[in-house]
Short mmCIF file of C-alpha atoms in Angstrom, two decimals:
data_model
loop_
_atom_site.label_atom_id
_atom_site.label_comp_id
_atom_site.label_asym_id
_atom_site.label_seq_id
_atom_site.Cartn_x
_atom_site.Cartn_y
_atom_site.Cartn_z
CA MET C 1 4.80 -70.07 -6.75
CA SER C 2 4.89 -73.13 -4.52
CA ASN C 3 4.97 -76.25 -6.71
CA TRP C 4 4.01 -74.11 -9.69
CA ASN C 5 6.95 -73.31 -11.95
CA GLU C 6 7.84 -72.04 -15.39
CA LYS C 7 7.29 -75.49 -16.88
CA ASN C 8 3.96 -76.55 -15.40
CA TRP C 9 2.06 -73.30 -14.80
CA LYS C 10 0.44 -73.15 -18.24
CA SER C 11 -1.36 -76.49 -18.08
CA ARG C 12 -2.58 -75.83 -14.53
CA PHE C 13 -3.56 -72.21 -15.00
CA PHE C 14 -5.35 -72.68 -18.31
CA THR C 15 -7.26 -75.67 -16.93
CA ILE C 16 -8.63 -73.38 -14.22
CA TRP C 17 -8.99 -70.43 -16.61
CA GLY C 18 -10.87 -72.56 -19.13
CA GLY C 19 -13.34 -73.67 -16.48
CA GLN C 20 -13.91 -70.08 -15.43
CA ALA C 21 -14.42 -69.09 -19.07
CA PHE C 22 -17.21 -71.68 -19.36
CA SER C 23 -18.78 -70.34 -16.17
CA LEU C 24 -18.61 -66.78 -17.48
CA PHE C 25 -20.34 -67.89 -20.66
CA GLY C 26 -23.15 -69.50 -18.66
CA SER C 27 -23.53 -66.38 -16.54
CA HIS C 28 -23.93 -64.20 -19.62
CA LEU C 29 -26.64 -66.51 -20.97
CA VAL C 30 -28.54 -66.42 -17.67
CA GLN C 31 -28.29 -62.64 -17.45
CA PHE C 32 -29.74 -62.30 -20.94
CA ALA C 33 -32.52 -64.82 -20.25
CA LEU C 34 -33.61 -63.22 -16.97
CA VAL C 35 -33.59 -59.68 -18.33
CA TRP C 36 -35.64 -60.76 -21.33
CA TRP C 37 -38.10 -62.62 -19.09
CA LEU C 38 -38.61 -59.47 -17.00
CA THR C 39 -39.04 -57.43 -20.18
CA GLN C 40 -41.75 -59.73 -21.55
CA LYS C 41 -43.44 -60.32 -18.19
CA THR C 42 -43.69 -56.70 -17.01
CA GLY C 43 -42.71 -54.29 -19.79
CA SER C 44 -41.69 -51.91 -17.01
CA ALA C 45 -38.60 -49.73 -17.08
CA THR C 46 -38.79 -49.45 -13.30
CA ILE C 47 -38.72 -53.25 -12.94
CA LEU C 48 -35.67 -53.51 -15.21
CA ALA C 49 -33.91 -50.68 -13.41
CA THR C 50 -34.67 -52.30 -10.05
CA ALA C 51 -33.34 -55.64 -11.30
CA SER C 52 -30.09 -53.98 -12.36
CA LEU C 53 -29.91 -52.18 -9.02
CA VAL C 54 -30.46 -55.39 -7.03
CA GLY C 55 -27.77 -57.16 -9.03
CA PHE C 56 -25.37 -54.24 -8.67
CA LEU C 57 -25.60 -53.30 -4.98
CA PRO C 58 -23.90 -56.32 -3.34
CA GLN C 59 -20.60 -55.74 -5.09
CA VAL C 60 -20.66 -51.97 -4.49
CA VAL C 61 -21.79 -52.00 -0.85
CA LEU C 62 -19.94 -55.13 0.29
CA GLY C 63 -16.85 -54.69 -1.91
CA PRO C 64 -14.38 -53.61 0.83
CA ILE C 65 -15.58 -56.35 3.22
CA VAL C 66 -15.44 -59.02 0.51
CA GLY C 67 -11.92 -57.97 -0.50
CA THR C 68 -10.70 -58.36 3.08
CA LEU C 69 -12.31 -61.79 3.42
CA VAL C 70 -10.77 -62.94 0.13
CA ASP C 71 -7.29 -61.85 1.24
CA ARG C 72 -7.63 -63.66 4.59
CA SER C 73 -9.11 -66.91 3.21
CA LYS C 74 -8.09 -69.76 0.94
CA ARG C 75 -8.88 -68.25 -2.44
CA ARG C 76 -9.46 -71.60 -4.12
CA TRP C 77 -12.30 -72.39 -1.71
CA ILE C 78 -13.69 -68.88 -2.05
CA MET C 79 -13.99 -69.55 -5.78
CA VAL C 80 -15.49 -73.01 -5.23
CA GLY C 81 -18.01 -71.56 -2.78
CA ALA C 82 -18.93 -68.68 -5.08
CA ASP C 83 -19.42 -70.90 -8.13
CA SER C 84 -21.42 -73.38 -6.04
CA LEU C 85 -23.67 -70.63 -4.66
CA ILE C 86 -24.37 -69.38 -8.17
CA ALA C 87 -25.08 -72.89 -9.45
CA LEU C 88 -27.42 -73.81 -6.57
CA THR C 89 -29.28 -70.51 -6.89
CA THR C 90 -29.77 -71.03 -10.61
CA LEU C 91 -30.82 -74.65 -10.07
CA GLY C 92 -33.52 -73.49 -7.67
CA LEU C 93 -34.78 -71.06 -10.28
CA VAL C 94 -34.86 -73.86 -12.87
CA TYR C 95 -37.27 -75.74 -10.60
CA LEU C 96 -39.46 -72.66 -10.13
CA PHE C 97 -39.66 -72.15 -13.90
CA ALA C 98 -40.50 -75.84 -14.37
CA ILE C 99 -43.51 -75.60 -12.04
CA GLN C 100 -44.42 -72.12 -13.39
CA ALA C 101 -44.15 -70.49 -9.98
CA VAL C 102 -41.70 -67.70 -10.81
CA GLU C 103 -42.47 -64.20 -9.53
CA VAL C 104 -40.57 -60.97 -10.13
CA TRP C 105 -39.33 -60.81 -6.54
CA MET C 106 -37.79 -64.26 -6.95
CA ILE C 107 -35.76 -62.98 -9.89
CA TYR C 108 -34.55 -60.15 -7.66
CA VAL C 109 -33.38 -62.65 -5.03
CA VAL C 110 -31.57 -64.74 -7.63
CA LEU C 111 -29.87 -61.68 -9.14
CA PHE C 112 -28.78 -60.56 -5.68
CA LEU C 113 -27.29 -63.95 -4.77
CA ARG C 114 -25.58 -64.32 -8.14
CA SER C 115 -24.06 -60.86 -7.76
CA LEU C 116 -22.92 -61.74 -4.24
CA GLY C 117 -21.23 -64.88 -5.55
CA GLY C 118 -19.61 -62.92 -8.37
CA GLY C 119 -18.44 -60.32 -5.86
CA PHE C 120 -16.43 -63.01 -4.07
CA HIS C 121 -15.32 -64.87 -7.18
CA HIS C 122 -13.85 -62.03 -9.24
CA PRO C 123 -11.38 -60.66 -6.64
CA ALA C 124 -10.38 -64.19 -5.63
CA MET C 125 -9.52 -65.13 -9.22
CA THR C 126 -7.86 -61.78 -9.94
CA ALA C 127 -5.75 -61.92 -6.78
CA SER C 128 -4.76 -65.53 -7.46
CA THR C 129 -3.65 -64.94 -11.04
CA SER C 130 -0.43 -63.17 -10.03
CA LEU C 131 0.46 -66.20 -7.88
CA MET C 132 -0.26 -68.72 -10.64
CA VAL C 133 1.31 -66.89 -13.59
CA PRO C 134 4.95 -65.74 -13.90
CA LYS C 135 5.24 -61.96 -13.87
CA THR C 136 6.56 -61.91 -17.44
CA HIS C 137 3.27 -63.39 -18.68
CA LEU C 138 0.76 -61.36 -16.64
CA THR C 139 0.18 -58.80 -19.39
CA ARG C 140 -0.59 -61.53 -21.92
CA ILE C 141 -3.07 -63.13 -19.52
CA GLN C 142 -4.82 -59.79 -19.01
CA GLY C 143 -5.03 -59.47 -22.77
CA LEU C 144 -6.70 -62.88 -22.93
CA ASN C 145 -9.17 -61.79 -20.25
CA GLN C 146 -10.10 -58.69 -22.24
CA MET C 147 -10.53 -60.73 -25.40
CA LEU C 148 -12.74 -63.16 -23.48
CA MET C 149 -14.99 -60.39 -22.20
CA GLY C 150 -15.29 -58.90 -25.66
CA ALA C 151 -16.12 -62.27 -27.16
CA MET C 152 -18.78 -62.91 -24.51
CA GLY C 153 -20.39 -59.58 -25.29
CA ILE C 154 -20.52 -60.50 -28.97
CA ILE C 155 -21.75 -64.11 -28.89
CA SER C 156 -23.72 -64.54 -25.67
CA ALA C 157 -26.65 -62.27 -26.54
CA PRO C 158 -27.53 -63.68 -30.00
CA LEU C 159 -26.88 -67.22 -28.80
CA GLY C 160 -29.08 -66.58 -25.78
CA ALA C 161 -31.82 -65.24 -28.04
CA LEU C 162 -31.52 -68.25 -30.34
CA LEU C 163 -31.70 -70.68 -27.41
CA LEU C 164 -34.77 -68.91 -26.02
CA GLU C 165 -36.44 -69.23 -29.41
CA MET C 166 -35.58 -72.95 -29.68
CA THR C 167 -35.93 -74.11 -26.06
CA SER C 168 -37.22 -72.77 -22.74
CA THR C 169 -35.92 -70.38 -20.11
CA GLN C 170 -35.18 -73.23 -17.71
CA ALA C 171 -33.13 -75.00 -20.38
CA VAL C 172 -30.97 -71.90 -20.78
CA LEU C 173 -30.58 -71.69 -17.00
CA MET C 174 -29.43 -75.32 -16.85
CA ILE C 175 -26.53 -74.43 -19.13
CA ASP C 176 -25.27 -72.12 -16.39
CA VAL C 177 -25.51 -74.90 -13.81
CA ILE C 178 -23.46 -77.20 -16.06
CA THR C 179 -20.82 -74.54 -16.79
CA ALA C 180 -20.52 -73.77 -13.06
CA ILE C 181 -19.80 -77.46 -12.40
CA ILE C 182 -17.15 -77.37 -15.14
CA ALA C 183 -15.57 -74.37 -13.38
CA VAL C 184 -15.57 -76.02 -9.94
CA LEU C 185 -14.08 -79.38 -10.95
CA PRO C 186 -10.51 -78.16 -11.73
CA LEU C 187 -10.46 -76.22 -8.45
CA LEU C 188 -11.09 -79.42 -6.51
CA PHE C 189 -7.95 -81.05 -7.88
CA ILE C 190 -5.52 -78.18 -8.58
CA ALA C 191 -4.14 -76.28 -5.60
CA ILE C 192 -3.79 -72.53 -6.07
CA PRO C 193 -0.73 -70.87 -4.47
CA GLU C 194 -1.53 -68.69 -1.46
CA PRO C 195 0.30 -65.54 -0.33
CA GLU C 196 2.46 -65.74 2.79
CA ARG C 197 0.70 -64.71 5.97
CA THR C 198 1.97 -63.70 9.38
CA ASN C 199 -0.54 -63.76 12.25
CA GLY C 200 -3.37 -63.74 9.77
CA LYS C 201 -1.98 -60.83 7.81
CA ILE C 202 -0.65 -61.03 4.31
CA THR C 203 2.97 -60.06 3.89
CA ALA C 204 5.03 -59.20 0.86
CA GLY C 205 8.76 -59.51 1.44
CA GLN C 206 9.40 -58.34 5.01
CA PRO C 207 6.30 -58.58 7.25
CA ALA C 208 4.76 -55.16 7.69
CA GLU C 209 1.70 -53.84 9.43
CA LYS C 210 -0.76 -52.86 6.74
CA PRO C 211 -3.00 -49.82 7.20
CA SER C 212 -6.69 -50.37 7.64
CA PHE C 213 -9.12 -49.92 4.80
CA TRP C 214 -10.32 -46.66 6.32
CA GLU C 215 -6.76 -45.32 6.52
CA ASP C 216 -6.14 -46.27 2.88
CA PHE C 217 -9.41 -44.66 1.86
CA LYS C 218 -8.60 -41.41 3.65
CA ALA C 219 -5.12 -41.25 2.14
CA GLY C 220 -6.46 -41.85 -1.35
CA PHE C 221 -9.19 -39.28 -0.91
CA ALA C 222 -6.72 -36.68 0.38
CA TYR C 223 -4.44 -37.32 -2.59
CA VAL C 224 -7.25 -36.90 -5.10
CA TRP C 225 -8.77 -33.88 -3.35
CA ALA C 226 -5.41 -32.06 -3.42
CA TRP C 227 -5.31 -32.38 -7.21
CA PRO C 228 -8.07 -30.30 -8.89
CA GLY C 229 -7.63 -31.96 -12.26
CA LEU C 230 -8.09 -35.42 -10.76
CA VAL C 231 -11.18 -34.22 -8.89
CA MET C 232 -12.65 -33.18 -12.24
CA ILE C 233 -11.84 -36.62 -13.69
CA LEU C 234 -13.60 -38.21 -10.72
CA LEU C 235 -16.68 -36.03 -11.24
CA LEU C 236 -16.61 -36.85 -14.95
CA ALA C 237 -16.53 -40.60 -14.25
CA MET C 238 -19.40 -40.26 -11.78
CA LEU C 239 -21.51 -38.28 -14.25
CA ILE C 240 -20.95 -40.74 -17.11
CA ASN C 241 -21.95 -43.67 -14.90
CA PHE C 242 -25.01 -41.81 -13.67
CA LEU C 243 -26.22 -40.96 -17.17
CA LEU C 244 -25.19 -43.87 -19.37
CA ASN C 245 -25.26 -46.94 -17.13
CA PRO C 246 -29.09 -46.84 -16.96
CA ALA C 247 -29.24 -46.62 -20.76
CA GLY C 248 -27.70 -50.07 -20.99
CA SER C 249 -30.20 -51.46 -18.48
CA LEU C 250 -33.09 -49.97 -20.45
CA MET C 251 -31.92 -51.29 -23.82
CA PRO C 252 -34.32 -54.29 -23.76
CA LEU C 253 -37.26 -51.90 -23.48
CA LEU C 254 -35.87 -49.66 -26.21
CA VAL C 255 -35.72 -52.67 -28.53
CA LYS C 256 -39.12 -54.07 -27.53
CA ASP C 257 -41.29 -50.97 -27.07
CA HIS C 258 -39.70 -48.45 -29.44
CA PHE C 259 -38.27 -50.58 -32.26
CA GLY C 260 -40.85 -53.37 -31.89
CA GLY C 261 -38.19 -56.07 -31.74
CA GLY C 262 -37.85 -59.35 -29.88
CA ALA C 263 -35.13 -61.37 -28.20
CA LEU C 264 -33.26 -61.83 -31.48
CA GLN C 265 -33.16 -58.07 -32.15
CA LEU C 266 -31.97 -57.42 -28.60
CA GLY C 267 -29.25 -60.00 -29.13
CA TRP C 268 -28.05 -58.25 -32.27
CA MET C 269 -28.09 -54.87 -30.52
CA GLU C 270 -25.97 -56.12 -27.63
CA SER C 271 -23.62 -57.94 -29.98
CA MET C 272 -23.02 -54.79 -32.01
CA PHE C 273 -22.22 -53.01 -28.76
CA GLY C 274 -19.68 -55.71 -27.90
CA VAL C 275 -18.09 -55.52 -31.36
CA GLY C 276 -17.88 -51.74 -31.07
CA MET C 277 -16.00 -51.91 -27.77
CA LEU C 278 -13.65 -54.54 -29.14
CA VAL C 279 -12.87 -52.54 -32.28
CA GLY C 280 -12.56 -49.27 -30.34
CA GLY C 281 -9.98 -50.80 -28.05
CA LEU C 282 -8.00 -52.18 -30.98
CA VAL C 283 -8.03 -48.81 -32.76
CA LEU C 284 -6.92 -46.93 -29.66
CA GLY C 285 -4.14 -49.45 -29.10
CA ALA C 286 -2.86 -49.02 -32.65
CA TRP C 287 -3.35 -45.26 -32.88
CA GLY C 288 -2.50 -44.14 -29.36
CA GLY C 289 -4.73 -41.09 -29.49
CA PHE C 290 -3.77 -37.44 -29.73
CA LYS C 291 -0.48 -36.32 -28.18
CA LYS C 292 -2.47 -34.51 -25.50
CA ARG C 293 -4.37 -37.46 -24.08
CA ILE C 294 -7.21 -35.52 -22.47
CA ILE C 295 -8.23 -34.24 -25.92
CA THR C 296 -8.77 -37.83 -27.05
CA SER C 297 -11.05 -38.45 -24.06
CA MET C 298 -13.07 -35.28 -24.57
CA VAL C 299 -13.55 -36.00 -28.28
CA GLY C 300 -14.61 -39.53 -27.38
CA LEU C 301 -17.06 -38.24 -24.77
CA ILE C 302 -18.65 -35.88 -27.29
CA GLY C 303 -19.02 -38.72 -29.77
CA LEU C 304 -20.34 -41.10 -27.11
CA GLY C 305 -22.98 -38.60 -26.04
CA LEU C 306 -24.07 -37.74 -29.57
CA PHE C 307 -24.44 -41.39 -30.56
CA PHE C 308 -26.51 -42.20 -27.47
CA ALA C 309 -28.74 -39.19 -28.13
CA THR C 310 -29.11 -40.24 -31.76
CA MET C 311 -30.21 -43.69 -30.60
CA GLY C 312 -33.07 -42.09 -28.70
CA LEU C 313 -34.05 -39.87 -31.63
CA LEU C 314 -34.23 -42.61 -34.26
CA PRO C 315 -37.72 -43.42 -35.64
CA ALA C 316 -39.12 -46.85 -34.77
CA SER C 317 -38.54 -48.15 -38.32
CA PHE C 318 -34.78 -47.45 -38.25
CA PHE C 319 -33.64 -50.51 -36.30
CA LYS C 320 -30.83 -51.37 -38.73
CA LEU C 321 -29.42 -47.88 -38.33
CA ALA C 322 -29.75 -48.33 -34.56
CA LEU C 323 -27.40 -51.30 -34.82
CA VAL C 324 -24.81 -49.06 -36.51
CA ILE C 325 -25.29 -46.36 -33.87
CA SER C 326 -24.88 -48.97 -31.12
CA PHE C 327 -21.56 -50.02 -32.66
CA LEU C 328 -20.36 -46.40 -32.89
CA ALA C 329 -21.39 -45.55 -29.33
CA ALA C 330 -19.55 -48.59 -28.01
CA PHE C 331 -16.55 -47.75 -30.20
CA MET C 332 -16.26 -44.45 -28.31
CA ASN C 333 -16.23 -46.12 -24.90
CA PRO C 334 -12.52 -47.10 -24.89
CA ILE C 335 -11.69 -43.79 -26.60
CA VAL C 336 -13.06 -42.06 -23.49
CA ASN C 337 -11.74 -44.39 -20.82
CA GLY C 338 -8.36 -45.47 -22.21
CA PRO C 339 -6.62 -42.07 -22.22
CA ILE C 340 -8.00 -41.19 -18.77
CA MET C 341 -6.56 -44.40 -17.36
CA ALA C 342 -3.24 -43.62 -19.06
CA ILE C 343 -3.21 -40.10 -17.58
CA ILE C 344 -3.70 -41.47 -14.08
CA GLN C 345 -1.04 -44.13 -14.58
CA ALA C 346 1.43 -41.57 -15.94
CA THR C 347 0.92 -38.88 -13.32
CA VAL C 348 -0.20 -40.50 -10.04
CA ALA C 349 2.58 -41.66 -7.74
CA PRO C 350 2.97 -45.45 -8.15
CA GLU C 351 2.48 -46.09 -4.43
CA MET C 352 -0.86 -44.24 -4.57
CA GLN C 353 -2.31 -45.69 -7.76
CA GLY C 354 -4.15 -48.56 -6.10
CA ARG C 355 -5.96 -46.24 -3.71
CA VAL C 356 -6.66 -43.65 -6.37
CA PHE C 357 -8.09 -46.20 -8.80
CA THR C 358 -10.16 -47.77 -6.00
CA LEU C 359 -11.54 -44.42 -4.89
CA ILE C 360 -12.45 -43.34 -8.40
CA GLY C 361 -13.90 -46.74 -9.24
CA SER C 362 -15.96 -46.97 -6.04
CA LEU C 363 -17.44 -43.49 -6.23
CA ALA C 364 -18.12 -43.76 -9.96
CA SER C 365 -19.77 -47.16 -9.54
CA ALA C 366 -21.89 -45.86 -6.68
CA MET C 367 -23.52 -43.40 -9.08
CA ALA C 368 -24.97 -46.18 -11.25
CA PRO C 369 -27.63 -47.23 -8.70
CA LEU C 370 -28.70 -43.60 -8.29
CA GLY C 371 -29.02 -43.27 -12.05
CA LEU C 372 -31.07 -46.48 -12.19
CA ILE C 373 -33.42 -45.24 -9.45
CA ILE C 374 -34.13 -42.04 -11.40
CA ALA C 375 -34.04 -43.44 -14.94
CA GLY C 376 -36.75 -46.07 -14.40
CA PRO C 377 -39.59 -43.67 -13.51
CA VAL C 378 -38.42 -41.11 -16.09
CA ALA C 379 -38.50 -43.74 -18.84
CA ASP C 380 -41.92 -45.01 -17.72
CA ALA C 381 -43.31 -41.46 -17.78
CA LEU C 382 -41.64 -40.01 -20.89
CA GLY C 383 -40.69 -43.09 -22.91
CA VAL C 384 -37.52 -45.13 -22.70
CA GLN C 385 -35.87 -43.19 -25.52
CA SER C 386 -36.06 -39.99 -23.42
CA TRP C 387 -33.25 -41.15 -21.13
CA TYR C 388 -31.00 -41.83 -24.12
CA ILE C 389 -31.62 -38.30 -25.38
CA ILE C 390 -31.17 -36.61 -21.99
CA GLY C 391 -28.08 -38.60 -21.03
CA GLY C 392 -26.49 -38.38 -24.47
CA ILE C 393 -26.90 -34.63 -24.89
CA THR C 394 -25.64 -33.99 -21.36
CA CYS C 395 -22.50 -36.07 -21.96
CA ALA C 396 -21.81 -34.27 -25.25
CA VAL C 397 -22.19 -30.87 -23.54
CA VAL C 398 -19.82 -31.96 -20.76
CA GLY C 399 -17.30 -33.09 -23.38
CA VAL C 400 -17.41 -29.71 -25.12
CA SER C 401 -17.20 -27.89 -21.78
CA GLY C 402 -14.05 -29.81 -20.90
CA PHE C 403 -12.14 -27.92 -23.60
CA PHE C 404 -12.83 -24.67 -21.71
CA ILE C 405 -11.86 -25.88 -18.21
CA PRO C 406 -8.12 -25.24 -17.65
CA VAL C 407 -7.65 -27.78 -14.84
CA VAL C 408 -9.04 -30.45 -17.17
CA MET C 409 -7.13 -29.55 -20.32
CA ASN C 410 -3.85 -29.03 -18.44
CA ILE C 411 -4.18 -31.94 -16.02
CA GLU C 412 -0.89 -33.60 -17.02
CA GLU C 413 1.12 -30.39 -17.36
CA ASN C 414 -0.12 -28.97 -14.03
CA ARG C 415 0.71 -32.17 -12.18
CA LYS C 416 4.16 -32.37 -13.74
CA ALA C 417 4.88 -28.78 -12.72
CA GLU C 418 3.68 -29.46 -9.17
CA VAL C 419 5.94 -32.50 -8.84
CA GLU C 420 8.91 -30.47 -10.07
CA ARG C 421 8.16 -27.69 -7.55
CA GLU C 422 7.96 -30.21 -4.72
CA ALA C 423 11.25 -31.77 -5.82
CA ALA C 424 12.95 -28.38 -6.02
CA GLN C 425 11.90 -27.57 -2.44
CA GLU C 426 13.57 -30.70 -1.05
CA PRO C 427 17.16 -30.08 0.14
CA GLY C 428 19.66 -31.60 -2.27
CA ALA C 429 16.93 -32.81 -4.59
CA VAL C 430 17.53 -33.02 -8.30
CA VAL C 431 14.69 -31.67 -10.41
CA PRO C 432 13.77 -34.23 -13.07
CA VAL C 433 14.27 -33.14 -16.63
CA VAL C 434 11.28 -34.10 -18.80
#
């Protein structure tokens, strides 16, 4: 850890972490303000879906390239550059709002650049954390990160709504500029440890030639494809992202056009969603789910789908009940995802987990833009609540169907049996007793 050690790492790390927390807070406020501006200015589901798509594509399309650049560069300066890009972009938008010259396409450009900056910043900070924090404390730091994200989801939306009611859009944007400066300052004075490199390549222990991204991708894909149960999990993740990711992007229109609410009501809706995810994660952590983990996920998926469909079916006068439904839908999110992650961690070979998680994450994330492209016109034609109904019912049906698909229900048992067969075929191998 270079000149970082067990005694001084906390003060240094948390100085950097605190600055990044401020920046994250500012980013959440800006995201809320820009989405609400688009909602009021256009009232178009297609515009909102396009905005989400523009802000999403850089990290999906450029992810592998960005990751390579981050690993080959000074991560501290990657973070400084990313935060500075975001701040300068937002500052330019502040000026455009001040002279009342903002157009929708300008918002698209800003969202694209902010996403590009975030695409560099997140992997740089994540990769640097293991070099700044002793291994014995990494789990606690990840817990703090999850708590931070949950807290941002709870407080940023209502605070953003309150600030928009009291001030102007450009005033809210200036908060992000200030928080970005707060994030950059510690990075200018605190050096972040860098991994050892040999001839431009990162090494861990003994220098070793690392496979290319394409080789890693092919190996991960082959591993997943050879395991039918994991293929079904991949398809499930892709379907959920395709159906439910657009619902989140269309929530401002659901609040405005269907429930007749404003920025304050949207803030409460998003806050209830954040509280639901936080509570769902706590409950799953305490309970652990059913002994057969896939059952927990399927039950959660059924509940998630039914609650989203119910949201779309509620009459316009039932906004308070919609807040409860939003909480319950979000509560089911970790109930679906947590056990699936645990299944992969428990059954995938440790040396393959990075590639498997990357493959599943990349393909699942790639479905979100497709869902946004389709959801916008559908919502404009049939009403925004139609996508909630269609997506919710489909997810619930998929959850029920999972109970009747053997490769899904027996995913852990089948994999364990396959590993034991492979071990038994190796000369002199000892079959593990489970």
